[in-house]
Amino acid sequence: GKGQLSAQDALKALNALGIPANIKDVNAAGGKMDLAAFEAAVESLGSSCVLDEDALNLAFAAFDMKRNGQVSRKELEHYLAKMGDRLDVEELGHFLEKWDP
């Protein structure tokens, strides 16, 4: 990957976070979003949003490619790489130990 989300993937991720974005918002950011642009969009578009349980479940579902209620190491690696964050094996292991004991 090139470390960018396509317009459609960025829109899906923003909406999964409960942020009421539309394709015009994403296209205003250049049509594709790297991590910095995505974070800026979350901050500006989501400033008045409060994540509730439903929004968190939708965000989780965006990463759950197999739709089995779990985000596997492979799925997490896929989306992190797609967003431009390439963790090495050791970093990912530490992350998973912390958040999925």
Tab-separated table of C-alpha atoms in Angstrom:
chain	number	residue	atom	x	y	z
A	1	GLY	CA	0.000	0.000	0.000
A	2	LYS	CA	0.884	3.626	-0.289
A	3	GLY	CA	-0.136	4.508	3.254
A	4	GLN	CA	-3.382	6.090	2.130
A	5	LEU	CA	-7.040	5.222	2.373
A	6	SER	CA	-9.155	5.549	-0.737
A	7	ALA	CA	-12.028	8.021	-0.548
A	8	GLN	CA	-14.505	5.172	-0.060
A	9	ASP	CA	-12.439	3.485	2.679
A	10	ALA	CA	-11.888	6.797	4.469
A	11	LEU	CA	-15.609	7.538	4.348
A	12	LYS	CA	-16.431	4.049	5.632
A	13	ALA	CA	-13.953	4.408	8.514
A	14	LEU	CA	-15.219	7.886	9.472
A	15	ASN	CA	-18.824	6.709	9.406
A	16	ALA	CA	-17.902	3.588	11.402
A	17	LEU	CA	-16.515	5.917	14.069
A	18	GLY	CA	-19.890	7.643	14.194
A	19	ILE	CA	-18.625	10.727	12.393
A	20	PRO	CA	-21.230	12.060	9.997
A	21	ALA	CA	-18.965	12.560	6.980
A	22	ASN	CA	-19.841	12.435	3.319
A	23	ILE	CA	-17.863	11.987	0.131
A	24	LYS	CA	-17.523	15.785	-0.262
A	25	ASP	CA	-15.666	15.920	3.070
A	26	VAL	CA	-13.253	13.237	1.908
A	27	ASN	CA	-12.781	14.778	-1.534
A	28	ALA	CA	-12.018	18.127	0.130
A	29	ALA	CA	-9.013	16.384	1.680
A	30	GLY	CA	-7.720	15.404	-1.753
A	31	GLY	CA	-9.754	12.266	-2.387
A	32	LYS	CA	-7.318	10.019	-0.524
A	33	MET	CA	-6.275	10.220	3.093
A	34	ASP	CA	-3.029	9.383	4.796
A	35	LEU	CA	-3.010	8.915	8.555
A	36	ALA	CA	-2.431	12.614	9.295
A	37	ALA	CA	-5.320	13.680	7.051
A	38	PHE	CA	-7.570	11.019	8.576
A	39	GLU	CA	-6.714	12.169	12.099
A	40	ALA	CA	-7.391	15.785	11.079
A	41	ALA	CA	-10.763	14.764	9.619
A	42	VAL	CA	-11.660	12.879	12.794
A	43	GLU	CA	-10.694	15.908	14.875
A	44	SER	CA	-12.555	18.487	12.778
A	45	LEU	CA	-15.610	16.467	11.744
A	46	GLY	CA	-15.910	14.524	14.967
A	47	SER	CA	-15.425	17.332	17.453
A	48	SER	CA	-19.076	17.271	18.442
A	49	CYS	CA	-19.493	13.504	18.234
A	50	VAL	CA	-19.725	11.312	21.271
A	51	LEU	CA	-18.920	7.683	20.637
A	52	ASP	CA	-21.515	5.391	22.073
A	53	GLU	CA	-21.531	1.623	22.157
A	54	ASP	CA	-23.210	1.371	18.748
A	55	ALA	CA	-20.571	3.624	17.160
A	56	LEU	CA	-17.772	1.597	18.720
A	57	ASN	CA	-19.354	-1.626	17.452
A	58	LEU	CA	-19.568	-0.160	13.942
A	59	ALA	CA	-15.932	0.911	14.102
A	60	PHE	CA	-14.948	-2.580	15.253
A	61	ALA	CA	-16.998	-4.138	12.463
A	62	ALA	CA	-15.067	-2.076	9.912
A	63	PHE	CA	-11.919	-4.001	10.917
A	64	ASP	CA	-13.602	-7.408	11.315
A	65	MET	CA	-13.178	-8.658	7.725
A	66	LYS	CA	-14.368	-12.200	8.470
A	67	ARG	CA	-17.415	-10.893	10.384
A	68	ASN	CA	-16.723	-13.343	13.192
A	69	GLY	CA	-16.680	-10.890	16.102
A	70	GLN	CA	-12.907	-10.884	16.295
A	71	VAL	CA	-10.146	-8.844	14.717
A	72	SER	CA	-7.321	-11.223	13.949
A	73	ARG	CA	-3.680	-10.283	13.924
A	74	LYS	CA	-3.791	-10.555	10.113
A	75	GLU	CA	-6.812	-8.229	9.860
A	76	LEU	CA	-5.162	-5.709	12.175
A	77	GLU	CA	-1.912	-5.846	10.197
A	78	HIS	CA	-3.903	-5.338	6.973
A	79	TYR	CA	-5.688	-2.207	8.170
A	80	LEU	CA	-2.677	-0.727	9.924
A	81	ALA	CA	-0.657	-1.158	6.735
A	82	LYS	CA	-3.498	0.303	4.676
A	83	MET	CA	-3.458	3.362	6.934
A	84	GLY	CA	0.321	3.602	6.552
A	85	ASP	CA	1.335	2.316	9.972
A	86	ARG	CA	3.663	-0.627	9.541
A	87	LEU	CA	4.433	-2.158	12.906
A	88	ASP	CA	7.183	-4.730	13.022
A	89	VAL	CA	6.417	-8.133	14.547
A	90	GLU	CA	7.673	-7.115	17.993
A	91	GLU	CA	5.712	-3.819	18.085
A	92	LEU	CA	2.520	-5.552	17.010
A	93	GLY	CA	3.089	-8.230	19.647
A	94	HIS	CA	3.414	-5.560	22.359
A	95	PHE	CA	0.275	-3.828	21.102
A	96	LEU	CA	-1.726	-7.055	21.157
A	97	GLU	CA	-0.430	-7.996	24.625
A	98	LYS	CA	-1.563	-4.630	25.967
A	99	TRP	CA	-5.008	-4.515	24.344
A	100	ASP	CA	-5.850	-8.217	24.051
A	101	PRO	CA	-4.334	-9.893	27.130
